[in-house]
Short mmCIF file of N, CA and C in Angstrom, two decimals:
data_model
loop_
_atom_site.label_atom_id
_atom_site.label_comp_id
_atom_site.label_asym_id
_atom_site.label_seq_id
_atom_site.Cartn_x
_atom_site.Cartn_y
_atom_site.Cartn_z
N MET A 8 -25.29 -24.98 -22.95
CA MET A 8 -25.51 -23.95 -21.97
C MET A 8 -24.21 -23.71 -21.21
N SER A 9 -23.73 -22.48 -21.21
CA SER A 9 -22.48 -22.18 -20.51
C SER A 9 -22.78 -21.44 -19.21
N THR A 10 -21.97 -21.72 -18.27
CA THR A 10 -22.11 -21.01 -17.00
C THR A 10 -20.82 -20.25 -16.75
N SER A 11 -20.95 -19.08 -16.17
CA SER A 11 -19.75 -18.30 -15.87
C SER A 11 -19.14 -18.83 -14.58
N PRO A 12 -17.81 -18.82 -14.52
CA PRO A 12 -17.17 -19.33 -13.31
C PRO A 12 -17.49 -18.46 -12.10
N VAL A 13 -17.62 -19.11 -10.96
CA VAL A 13 -17.88 -18.39 -9.72
C VAL A 13 -16.56 -17.89 -9.16
N LYS A 14 -16.50 -16.61 -8.85
CA LYS A 14 -15.28 -16.06 -8.27
C LYS A 14 -15.07 -16.63 -6.88
N PRO A 15 -13.80 -16.90 -6.51
CA PRO A 15 -13.55 -17.39 -5.15
C PRO A 15 -14.07 -16.38 -4.13
N GLY A 16 -14.73 -16.85 -3.12
CA GLY A 16 -15.21 -15.96 -2.07
C GLY A 16 -16.48 -15.20 -2.42
N SER A 17 -17.09 -15.50 -3.59
CA SER A 17 -18.26 -14.72 -4.00
C SER A 17 -19.44 -14.92 -3.05
N ASP A 18 -19.57 -16.13 -2.47
CA ASP A 18 -20.63 -16.35 -1.49
C ASP A 18 -20.38 -15.48 -0.25
N LEU A 19 -19.13 -15.43 0.19
CA LEU A 19 -18.80 -14.58 1.33
C LEU A 19 -18.98 -13.11 1.00
N ALA A 20 -18.68 -12.73 -0.23
CA ALA A 20 -18.86 -11.34 -0.65
C ALA A 20 -20.33 -10.95 -0.61
N SER A 21 -21.21 -11.87 -0.97
CA SER A 21 -22.64 -11.54 -0.91
C SER A 21 -23.17 -11.54 0.52
N ARG A 22 -22.59 -12.38 1.37
CA ARG A 22 -23.03 -12.44 2.77
C ARG A 22 -22.41 -11.34 3.63
N PHE A 23 -21.23 -10.85 3.22
CA PHE A 23 -20.53 -9.84 4.00
C PHE A 23 -20.12 -8.66 3.11
N PRO A 24 -21.10 -7.89 2.63
CA PRO A 24 -20.76 -6.69 1.86
C PRO A 24 -20.10 -5.67 2.78
N ILE A 25 -19.08 -5.00 2.27
CA ILE A 25 -18.26 -4.12 3.12
C ILE A 25 -18.17 -2.72 2.55
N SER A 26 -18.33 -1.74 3.42
CA SER A 26 -18.03 -0.34 3.10
C SER A 26 -16.66 -0.06 3.70
N VAL A 27 -15.72 0.38 2.87
CA VAL A 27 -14.38 0.71 3.32
C VAL A 27 -14.32 2.21 3.56
N VAL A 28 -13.99 2.61 4.78
CA VAL A 28 -13.87 4.03 5.14
C VAL A 28 -12.40 4.34 5.37
N ILE A 29 -11.90 5.31 4.61
CA ILE A 29 -10.49 5.70 4.71
C ILE A 29 -10.41 7.17 5.09
N PRO A 30 -10.18 7.48 6.38
CA PRO A 30 -9.99 8.88 6.77
C PRO A 30 -8.57 9.30 6.40
N CYS A 31 -8.41 10.51 5.91
CA CYS A 31 -7.06 10.93 5.54
C CYS A 31 -6.90 12.45 5.63
N HIS A 32 -5.69 12.85 5.93
CA HIS A 32 -5.32 14.26 5.94
C HIS A 32 -3.93 14.39 5.32
N ASN A 33 -3.86 15.10 4.20
CA ASN A 33 -2.60 15.30 3.48
C ASN A 33 -1.83 13.99 3.31
N ALA A 34 -2.53 13.00 2.79
CA ALA A 34 -1.93 11.66 2.64
C ALA A 34 -2.04 11.18 1.20
N GLY A 35 -1.93 12.08 0.23
CA GLY A 35 -2.09 11.70 -1.18
C GLY A 35 -1.17 10.58 -1.61
N ARG A 36 0.11 10.67 -1.27
CA ARG A 36 1.08 9.63 -1.66
C ARG A 36 0.70 8.29 -1.04
N GLU A 37 0.41 8.28 0.25
CA GLU A 37 0.06 7.05 0.95
C GLU A 37 -1.27 6.50 0.46
N LEU A 38 -2.24 7.39 0.24
CA LEU A 38 -3.58 6.98 -0.21
C LEU A 38 -3.50 6.26 -1.55
N LYS A 39 -2.66 6.74 -2.43
CA LYS A 39 -2.50 6.10 -3.75
C LYS A 39 -2.05 4.65 -3.57
N LEU A 40 -1.06 4.41 -2.72
CA LEU A 40 -0.60 3.04 -2.46
C LEU A 40 -1.67 2.20 -1.78
N CYS A 41 -2.40 2.82 -0.85
CA CYS A 41 -3.48 2.14 -0.13
C CYS A 41 -4.55 1.67 -1.11
N LEU A 42 -4.99 2.56 -2.01
CA LEU A 42 -6.03 2.22 -2.97
C LEU A 42 -5.55 1.20 -4.00
N GLU A 43 -4.31 1.33 -4.45
CA GLU A 43 -3.76 0.34 -5.39
C GLU A 43 -3.80 -1.05 -4.76
N ALA A 44 -3.39 -1.16 -3.51
CA ALA A 44 -3.40 -2.45 -2.83
C ALA A 44 -4.83 -2.96 -2.62
N LEU A 45 -5.73 -2.07 -2.26
CA LEU A 45 -7.12 -2.45 -2.06
C LEU A 45 -7.72 -2.99 -3.35
N PHE A 46 -7.42 -2.35 -4.47
CA PHE A 46 -7.98 -2.76 -5.76
C PHE A 46 -7.37 -4.07 -6.28
N ARG A 47 -6.28 -4.54 -5.68
CA ARG A 47 -5.72 -5.84 -6.05
C ARG A 47 -6.48 -6.98 -5.34
N ASN A 48 -7.35 -6.65 -4.43
CA ASN A 48 -8.18 -7.63 -3.73
C ASN A 48 -9.44 -7.90 -4.54
N ASP A 49 -10.20 -8.91 -4.10
CA ASP A 49 -11.53 -9.15 -4.68
C ASP A 49 -12.44 -8.06 -4.11
N VAL A 50 -12.87 -7.15 -4.97
CA VAL A 50 -13.64 -5.99 -4.53
C VAL A 50 -15.14 -6.15 -4.77
N THR A 51 -15.58 -7.41 -4.92
CA THR A 51 -16.99 -7.70 -5.08
C THR A 51 -17.75 -7.23 -3.83
N ASN A 52 -18.89 -6.56 -4.04
CA ASN A 52 -19.72 -6.04 -2.94
C ASN A 52 -18.93 -5.17 -1.96
N LEU A 53 -18.14 -4.30 -2.52
CA LEU A 53 -17.31 -3.39 -1.73
C LEU A 53 -17.57 -1.97 -2.22
N GLU A 54 -17.74 -1.06 -1.29
CA GLU A 54 -17.76 0.36 -1.65
C GLU A 54 -16.64 1.04 -0.86
N ILE A 55 -16.10 2.10 -1.43
CA ILE A 55 -14.98 2.79 -0.80
C ILE A 55 -15.38 4.24 -0.57
N LEU A 56 -15.19 4.70 0.67
CA LEU A 56 -15.47 6.09 1.03
C LEU A 56 -14.18 6.70 1.57
N VAL A 57 -13.62 7.63 0.83
CA VAL A 57 -12.43 8.34 1.27
C VAL A 57 -12.91 9.64 1.90
N VAL A 58 -12.62 9.82 3.18
CA VAL A 58 -13.06 11.02 3.89
C VAL A 58 -11.84 11.92 4.09
N ASP A 59 -11.83 13.00 3.35
CA ASP A 59 -10.71 13.94 3.35
C ASP A 59 -10.90 14.93 4.50
N ASP A 60 -10.01 14.85 5.45
CA ASP A 60 -10.07 15.67 6.66
C ASP A 60 -9.27 16.97 6.48
N GLY A 61 -9.74 17.81 5.53
CA GLY A 61 -9.15 19.13 5.34
C GLY A 61 -7.78 19.12 4.68
N SER A 62 -7.56 18.22 3.73
CA SER A 62 -6.24 18.14 3.08
C SER A 62 -5.97 19.33 2.16
N SER A 63 -4.69 19.62 1.99
CA SER A 63 -4.27 20.65 1.05
C SER A 63 -3.30 20.07 0.02
N ASP A 64 -3.28 18.75 -0.10
CA ASP A 64 -2.39 18.08 -1.04
C ASP A 64 -3.20 17.47 -2.18
N SER A 65 -2.70 16.40 -2.77
CA SER A 65 -3.30 15.78 -3.96
C SER A 65 -4.36 14.73 -3.63
N THR A 66 -4.85 14.68 -2.41
CA THR A 66 -5.80 13.63 -2.00
C THR A 66 -7.01 13.56 -2.93
N ALA A 67 -7.63 14.69 -3.22
CA ALA A 67 -8.82 14.70 -4.08
C ALA A 67 -8.50 14.16 -5.47
N GLN A 68 -7.36 14.52 -6.01
CA GLN A 68 -6.97 14.05 -7.35
C GLN A 68 -6.72 12.55 -7.36
N VAL A 69 -6.11 12.03 -6.30
CA VAL A 69 -5.87 10.59 -6.21
C VAL A 69 -7.20 9.84 -6.27
N VAL A 70 -8.19 10.31 -5.51
CA VAL A 70 -9.50 9.64 -5.50
C VAL A 70 -10.15 9.76 -6.87
N GLU A 71 -10.07 10.92 -7.48
CA GLU A 71 -10.67 11.11 -8.81
C GLU A 71 -10.05 10.15 -9.83
N ASP A 72 -8.74 9.98 -9.78
CA ASP A 72 -8.06 9.06 -10.69
C ASP A 72 -8.58 7.64 -10.53
N PHE A 73 -8.79 7.21 -9.30
CA PHE A 73 -9.30 5.85 -9.06
C PHE A 73 -10.78 5.75 -9.42
N ALA A 74 -11.53 6.80 -9.23
CA ALA A 74 -12.96 6.78 -9.55
C ALA A 74 -13.19 6.59 -11.04
N GLN A 75 -12.24 7.00 -11.86
CA GLN A 75 -12.36 6.86 -13.31
C GLN A 75 -11.75 5.56 -13.81
N GLY A 76 -11.57 4.60 -12.90
CA GLY A 76 -10.85 3.36 -13.19
C GLY A 76 -11.53 2.38 -14.11
N GLY A 77 -12.83 2.45 -14.31
CA GLY A 77 -13.50 1.50 -15.19
C GLY A 77 -14.57 0.69 -14.50
N ASN A 78 -15.15 -0.24 -15.25
CA ASN A 78 -16.31 -1.00 -14.79
C ASN A 78 -16.00 -2.01 -13.69
N GLU A 79 -14.76 -2.51 -13.62
CA GLU A 79 -14.41 -3.50 -12.61
C GLU A 79 -14.21 -2.88 -11.23
N SER A 80 -14.13 -1.55 -11.19
CA SER A 80 -13.86 -0.86 -9.93
C SER A 80 -15.11 -0.79 -9.08
N PRO A 81 -14.95 -0.91 -7.76
CA PRO A 81 -16.11 -0.72 -6.89
C PRO A 81 -16.46 0.77 -6.82
N ALA A 82 -17.61 1.06 -6.28
CA ALA A 82 -17.99 2.45 -6.09
C ALA A 82 -16.99 3.12 -5.16
N ILE A 83 -16.51 4.29 -5.54
CA ILE A 83 -15.60 5.04 -4.69
C ILE A 83 -16.14 6.46 -4.56
N GLN A 84 -16.25 6.91 -3.32
CA GLN A 84 -16.78 8.25 -3.06
C GLN A 84 -15.72 9.08 -2.36
N TYR A 85 -15.71 10.35 -2.69
CA TYR A 85 -14.82 11.31 -2.04
C TYR A 85 -15.69 12.23 -1.19
N LEU A 86 -15.45 12.22 0.11
CA LEU A 86 -16.20 13.07 1.04
C LEU A 86 -15.21 14.05 1.66
N ALA A 87 -15.43 15.32 1.44
CA ALA A 87 -14.51 16.33 1.96
C ALA A 87 -15.13 17.02 3.17
N LEU A 88 -14.39 17.01 4.29
CA LEU A 88 -14.82 17.78 5.45
C LEU A 88 -14.39 19.23 5.21
N GLY A 89 -15.15 20.16 5.69
CA GLY A 89 -14.85 21.57 5.46
C GLY A 89 -13.53 22.03 6.04
N LYS A 90 -13.15 21.43 7.16
CA LYS A 90 -11.90 21.79 7.83
C LYS A 90 -11.35 20.55 8.52
N GLN A 91 -10.09 20.61 8.92
CA GLN A 91 -9.50 19.47 9.62
C GLN A 91 -10.18 19.30 10.97
N SER A 92 -10.77 18.12 11.17
CA SER A 92 -11.55 17.86 12.39
C SER A 92 -11.07 16.64 13.16
N GLY A 93 -10.13 15.90 12.59
CA GLY A 93 -9.58 14.73 13.26
C GLY A 93 -10.14 13.44 12.70
N PRO A 94 -9.41 12.33 12.91
CA PRO A 94 -9.83 11.04 12.34
C PRO A 94 -11.15 10.51 12.89
N ALA A 95 -11.49 10.81 14.14
CA ALA A 95 -12.76 10.31 14.69
C ALA A 95 -13.93 10.92 13.93
N VAL A 96 -13.88 12.22 13.68
CA VAL A 96 -14.95 12.89 12.93
C VAL A 96 -15.01 12.33 11.51
N ALA A 97 -13.84 12.13 10.89
CA ALA A 97 -13.80 11.59 9.53
C ALA A 97 -14.38 10.18 9.49
N ARG A 98 -14.02 9.35 10.45
CA ARG A 98 -14.57 7.99 10.48
C ARG A 98 -16.10 8.02 10.67
N ASN A 99 -16.57 8.87 11.57
CA ASN A 99 -18.01 8.98 11.80
C ASN A 99 -18.74 9.42 10.54
N GLN A 100 -18.16 10.37 9.80
CA GLN A 100 -18.78 10.83 8.55
C GLN A 100 -18.84 9.67 7.55
N GLY A 101 -17.78 8.88 7.49
CA GLY A 101 -17.78 7.72 6.59
C GLY A 101 -18.85 6.72 6.96
N VAL A 102 -19.02 6.46 8.24
CA VAL A 102 -20.05 5.51 8.69
C VAL A 102 -21.43 6.02 8.31
N ARG A 103 -21.67 7.33 8.46
CA ARG A 103 -22.99 7.90 8.10
C ARG A 103 -23.29 7.71 6.61
N GLN A 104 -22.28 7.70 5.77
CA GLN A 104 -22.48 7.55 4.33
C GLN A 104 -22.42 6.08 3.87
N ALA A 105 -21.97 5.20 4.73
CA ALA A 105 -21.80 3.79 4.35
C ALA A 105 -23.15 3.13 4.09
N SER A 106 -23.19 2.28 3.07
CA SER A 106 -24.45 1.60 2.75
C SER A 106 -24.44 0.11 3.10
N HIS A 107 -23.27 -0.44 3.42
CA HIS A 107 -23.19 -1.87 3.71
C HIS A 107 -23.21 -2.12 5.23
N PRO A 108 -23.60 -3.33 5.64
CA PRO A 108 -23.71 -3.63 7.07
C PRO A 108 -22.37 -3.80 7.78
N PHE A 109 -21.28 -3.98 7.04
CA PHE A 109 -19.95 -4.09 7.65
C PHE A 109 -19.10 -2.93 7.17
N VAL A 110 -18.33 -2.36 8.09
CA VAL A 110 -17.48 -1.22 7.76
C VAL A 110 -16.04 -1.61 8.08
N LEU A 111 -15.19 -1.48 7.06
CA LEU A 111 -13.76 -1.70 7.22
C LEU A 111 -13.08 -0.35 7.24
N PHE A 112 -12.41 -0.05 8.34
CA PHE A 112 -11.66 1.20 8.45
C PHE A 112 -10.20 0.92 8.10
N LEU A 113 -9.67 1.74 7.22
CA LEU A 113 -8.26 1.68 6.85
C LEU A 113 -7.67 3.06 7.00
N ASP A 114 -6.55 3.19 7.67
CA ASP A 114 -5.82 4.44 7.61
C ASP A 114 -5.22 4.53 6.21
N ALA A 115 -4.98 5.73 5.75
CA ALA A 115 -4.50 5.95 4.38
C ALA A 115 -3.13 5.34 4.13
N ASP A 116 -2.38 5.07 5.17
CA ASP A 116 -1.04 4.48 4.97
C ASP A 116 -1.02 2.97 5.14
N ILE A 117 -2.19 2.34 5.15
CA ILE A 117 -2.28 0.88 5.23
C ILE A 117 -2.23 0.29 3.82
N VAL A 118 -1.36 -0.66 3.62
CA VAL A 118 -1.20 -1.33 2.33
C VAL A 118 -1.58 -2.81 2.54
N LEU A 119 -2.75 -3.17 2.06
CA LEU A 119 -3.26 -4.53 2.24
C LEU A 119 -2.55 -5.52 1.33
N THR A 120 -2.49 -6.77 1.79
CA THR A 120 -2.02 -7.85 0.93
C THR A 120 -3.17 -8.23 -0.01
N ARG A 121 -2.87 -9.04 -1.01
CA ARG A 121 -3.85 -9.38 -2.04
C ARG A 121 -5.10 -10.08 -1.53
N GLN A 122 -5.03 -10.86 -0.50
CA GLN A 122 -6.20 -11.59 -0.04
C GLN A 122 -6.77 -11.06 1.26
N SER A 123 -6.47 -9.84 1.60
CA SER A 123 -6.93 -9.28 2.87
C SER A 123 -8.45 -9.24 2.97
N ILE A 124 -9.12 -8.77 1.93
CA ILE A 124 -10.59 -8.67 1.98
C ILE A 124 -11.19 -10.07 2.13
N GLU A 125 -10.65 -11.02 1.40
CA GLU A 125 -11.13 -12.41 1.51
C GLU A 125 -10.91 -12.95 2.93
N LEU A 126 -9.75 -12.68 3.51
CA LEU A 126 -9.46 -13.14 4.87
C LEU A 126 -10.37 -12.46 5.90
N ILE A 127 -10.65 -11.19 5.70
CA ILE A 127 -11.57 -10.49 6.60
C ILE A 127 -12.95 -11.14 6.54
N ARG A 128 -13.42 -11.39 5.33
CA ARG A 128 -14.74 -12.02 5.19
C ARG A 128 -14.75 -13.43 5.78
N GLU A 129 -13.68 -14.18 5.59
CA GLU A 129 -13.60 -15.51 6.18
C GLU A 129 -13.63 -15.44 7.70
N SER A 130 -12.96 -14.44 8.27
CA SER A 130 -12.96 -14.28 9.73
C SER A 130 -14.34 -13.87 10.24
N LEU A 131 -15.00 -12.98 9.52
CA LEU A 131 -16.37 -12.60 9.90
C LEU A 131 -17.28 -13.82 9.87
N ASP A 132 -17.11 -14.65 8.86
CA ASP A 132 -17.91 -15.86 8.74
C ASP A 132 -17.59 -16.85 9.87
N LEU A 133 -16.31 -17.03 10.14
CA LEU A 133 -15.87 -17.97 11.17
C LEU A 133 -16.48 -17.65 12.53
N TYR A 134 -16.59 -16.36 12.85
CA TYR A 134 -17.10 -15.95 14.16
C TYR A 134 -18.54 -15.45 14.11
N SER A 135 -19.23 -15.66 13.01
CA SER A 135 -20.59 -15.13 12.86
C SER A 135 -21.58 -15.70 13.88
N HIS A 136 -21.28 -16.86 14.44
CA HIS A 136 -22.17 -17.48 15.42
C HIS A 136 -21.93 -16.94 16.84
N ARG A 137 -20.92 -16.08 17.02
CA ARG A 137 -20.56 -15.57 18.34
C ARG A 137 -21.00 -14.12 18.49
N SER A 138 -21.98 -13.87 19.32
CA SER A 138 -22.47 -12.50 19.51
C SER A 138 -21.45 -11.61 20.23
N ASP A 139 -20.48 -12.19 20.92
CA ASP A 139 -19.48 -11.39 21.62
C ASP A 139 -18.35 -10.92 20.69
N VAL A 140 -18.31 -11.44 19.46
CA VAL A 140 -17.32 -11.00 18.49
C VAL A 140 -18.00 -10.00 17.55
N ILE A 141 -17.52 -8.77 17.58
CA ILE A 141 -18.19 -7.72 16.81
C ILE A 141 -17.42 -7.27 15.58
N GLY A 142 -16.23 -7.82 15.39
CA GLY A 142 -15.47 -7.41 14.21
C GLY A 142 -14.14 -8.13 14.11
N VAL A 143 -13.34 -7.66 13.19
CA VAL A 143 -12.05 -8.26 12.88
C VAL A 143 -10.99 -7.16 12.88
N LEU A 144 -9.91 -7.41 13.61
CA LEU A 144 -8.76 -6.49 13.60
C LEU A 144 -7.73 -6.99 12.61
N GLY A 145 -7.10 -6.06 11.91
CA GLY A 145 -6.01 -6.42 11.02
C GLY A 145 -4.70 -6.33 11.77
N SER A 146 -3.73 -7.08 11.31
CA SER A 146 -2.41 -7.06 11.92
C SER A 146 -1.42 -6.42 10.97
N TYR A 147 -0.46 -5.72 11.52
CA TYR A 147 0.60 -5.15 10.69
C TYR A 147 1.52 -6.26 10.22
N SER A 148 2.22 -5.98 9.17
CA SER A 148 3.15 -6.94 8.58
C SER A 148 4.58 -6.62 8.99
N GLU A 149 5.42 -7.62 8.90
CA GLU A 149 6.84 -7.39 9.14
C GLU A 149 7.50 -6.77 7.91
N VAL A 150 6.80 -6.78 6.78
CA VAL A 150 7.30 -6.14 5.56
C VAL A 150 6.74 -4.72 5.54
N ILE A 151 7.62 -3.74 5.46
CA ILE A 151 7.22 -2.35 5.65
C ILE A 151 7.46 -1.55 4.36
N PRO A 152 6.41 -0.88 3.84
CA PRO A 152 6.58 -0.14 2.59
C PRO A 152 7.18 1.25 2.76
N TRP A 153 7.34 1.71 3.99
CA TRP A 153 7.84 3.07 4.22
C TRP A 153 9.28 3.01 4.72
N ASP A 154 9.97 4.13 4.64
CA ASP A 154 11.39 4.11 4.96
C ASP A 154 11.80 4.96 6.15
N ASP A 155 10.84 5.42 6.94
CA ASP A 155 11.23 6.23 8.09
C ASP A 155 11.21 5.40 9.38
N PHE A 156 12.08 5.76 10.30
CA PHE A 156 12.28 5.01 11.53
C PHE A 156 10.99 4.89 12.35
N LEU A 157 10.28 6.00 12.57
CA LEU A 157 9.09 5.98 13.42
C LEU A 157 8.03 5.02 12.88
N THR A 158 7.79 5.07 11.57
CA THR A 158 6.81 4.17 10.97
C THR A 158 7.24 2.72 11.12
N ASN A 159 8.52 2.44 10.87
CA ASN A 159 9.02 1.08 11.03
C ASN A 159 8.88 0.58 12.46
N PHE A 160 9.23 1.43 13.42
CA PHE A 160 9.13 1.05 14.82
C PHE A 160 7.68 0.77 15.20
N LYS A 161 6.77 1.67 14.83
CA LYS A 161 5.35 1.50 15.15
C LYS A 161 4.82 0.22 14.51
N ASN A 162 5.15 0.01 13.25
CA ASN A 162 4.69 -1.17 12.52
C ASN A 162 5.16 -2.46 13.20
N LEU A 163 6.43 -2.54 13.51
CA LEU A 163 6.97 -3.76 14.10
C LEU A 163 6.48 -3.98 15.53
N SER A 164 6.29 -2.90 16.30
CA SER A 164 5.80 -3.08 17.67
C SER A 164 4.35 -3.55 17.67
N ILE A 165 3.51 -3.03 16.76
CA ILE A 165 2.12 -3.49 16.67
C ILE A 165 2.09 -4.93 16.17
N CYS A 166 2.94 -5.25 15.20
CA CYS A 166 3.03 -6.63 14.70
C CYS A 166 3.37 -7.58 15.84
N PHE A 167 4.35 -7.21 16.67
CA PHE A 167 4.73 -8.04 17.83
C PHE A 167 3.56 -8.17 18.81
N LEU A 168 2.88 -7.05 19.09
CA LEU A 168 1.74 -7.07 20.01
C LEU A 168 0.68 -8.05 19.54
N TYR A 169 0.35 -8.00 18.27
CA TYR A 169 -0.69 -8.90 17.74
C TYR A 169 -0.27 -10.36 17.80
N LYS A 170 1.00 -10.62 17.54
CA LYS A 170 1.47 -12.01 17.55
C LYS A 170 1.61 -12.58 18.95
N SER A 171 1.72 -11.70 19.95
CA SER A 171 1.95 -12.19 21.31
C SER A 171 0.71 -12.11 22.20
N THR A 172 -0.43 -11.67 21.68
CA THR A 172 -1.65 -11.59 22.48
C THR A 172 -2.67 -12.61 22.00
N ASP A 173 -3.70 -12.78 22.79
CA ASP A 173 -4.77 -13.72 22.49
C ASP A 173 -5.47 -13.34 21.19
N THR A 174 -5.99 -14.33 20.50
CA THR A 174 -6.71 -14.10 19.24
C THR A 174 -7.91 -13.18 19.44
N LEU A 175 -8.63 -13.36 20.54
CA LEU A 175 -9.76 -12.50 20.84
C LEU A 175 -9.25 -11.31 21.64
N SER A 176 -9.47 -10.12 21.12
CA SER A 176 -8.93 -8.90 21.71
C SER A 176 -10.03 -8.05 22.32
N SER A 177 -9.72 -7.44 23.44
CA SER A 177 -10.69 -6.53 24.08
C SER A 177 -10.40 -5.08 23.72
N PHE A 178 -9.39 -4.85 22.89
CA PHE A 178 -9.08 -3.48 22.48
C PHE A 178 -9.30 -3.33 20.98
N LEU A 179 -9.37 -2.09 20.56
CA LEU A 179 -9.60 -1.78 19.16
C LEU A 179 -8.44 -0.94 18.65
N HIS A 180 -7.74 -1.44 17.67
CA HIS A 180 -6.63 -0.73 17.05
C HIS A 180 -7.16 -0.16 15.73
N THR A 181 -7.29 1.14 15.63
CA THR A 181 -8.06 1.75 14.55
C THR A 181 -7.46 1.77 13.16
N PRO A 182 -6.16 1.58 12.92
CA PRO A 182 -5.68 1.67 11.54
C PRO A 182 -6.29 0.66 10.57
N ILE A 183 -6.65 -0.54 11.06
CA ILE A 183 -7.30 -1.52 10.19
C ILE A 183 -8.19 -2.43 11.03
N PHE A 184 -9.49 -2.24 10.86
CA PHE A 184 -10.44 -3.12 11.53
C PHE A 184 -11.78 -3.07 10.81
N CYS A 185 -12.51 -4.16 10.90
CA CYS A 185 -13.83 -4.28 10.27
C CYS A 185 -14.84 -4.60 11.36
N ILE A 186 -15.96 -3.92 11.33
CA ILE A 186 -16.95 -4.04 12.39
C ILE A 186 -18.35 -3.93 11.80
N ARG A 187 -19.31 -4.53 12.48
CA ARG A 187 -20.70 -4.36 12.05
C ARG A 187 -21.11 -2.90 12.27
N ARG A 188 -21.66 -2.29 11.26
CA ARG A 188 -22.05 -0.88 11.32
C ARG A 188 -23.04 -0.62 12.45
N GLU A 189 -23.95 -1.56 12.69
CA GLU A 189 -24.96 -1.37 13.73
C GLU A 189 -24.34 -1.18 15.11
N ILE A 190 -23.20 -1.82 15.35
CA ILE A 190 -22.52 -1.67 16.64
C ILE A 190 -22.03 -0.23 16.81
N LEU A 191 -21.41 0.30 15.78
CA LEU A 191 -20.94 1.70 15.84
C LEU A 191 -22.10 2.66 16.05
N GLU A 192 -23.18 2.42 15.33
CA GLU A 192 -24.35 3.29 15.47
C GLU A 192 -24.93 3.20 16.87
N ARG A 193 -24.94 1.99 17.44
CA ARG A 193 -25.49 1.79 18.78
C ARG A 193 -24.71 2.55 19.85
N VAL A 194 -23.37 2.63 19.69
CA VAL A 194 -22.55 3.31 20.70
C VAL A 194 -22.32 4.78 20.36
N GLY A 195 -22.90 5.26 19.25
CA GLY A 195 -22.75 6.67 18.90
C GLY A 195 -21.49 7.00 18.13
N GLY A 196 -20.84 6.01 17.57
CA GLY A 196 -19.66 6.25 16.75
C GLY A 196 -18.43 6.51 17.60
N PHE A 197 -17.45 7.16 16.98
CA PHE A 197 -16.17 7.44 17.64
C PHE A 197 -16.29 8.74 18.45
N ASP A 198 -15.63 8.77 19.58
CA ASP A 198 -15.59 9.97 20.41
C ASP A 198 -14.64 10.97 19.77
N SER A 199 -15.14 12.08 19.31
CA SER A 199 -14.32 13.06 18.58
C SER A 199 -13.54 13.99 19.49
N ARG A 200 -13.71 13.80 20.80
CA ARG A 200 -12.93 14.64 21.72
C ARG A 200 -11.49 14.22 21.73
#
């Protein structure tokens, strides 16, 4: 009798299924890198919702290319807003379509490391006994995939902020964070004003 090997983190994947919501506007180049990095992670019990906020670039084609990726790929959905409405509206639309109890928000220019999903799930598990902890914030890296000054400055300043503040944060930095969907629903989602 043979048994198939258990994937690392598979217990956490079953306990913490995640819907990934990626709001984007004219971010085809960045989205491609974001999705490539995401797919290098363990994508067990993961669904991906790309919410296109009125793009006029290759965003739809990038998602279509990944959707045709094969059986190992998680479910990926392309949701197009009729017009540009802003990231809050796009995030809210993604939450409405999400089927998992945890929602991971990624900006289209976020490039995850290989074990990011596993680390997020481990953090959710670590704090699962604490009702005052509602999610996990991601930190920027000192390694930057982009070559423009503003992006580098923003990336390094956020990286410094995360390294110099308390582990438990009272603020929410939206480019990368995972939260229980019920919390978002309870507060009415993101303020689109």
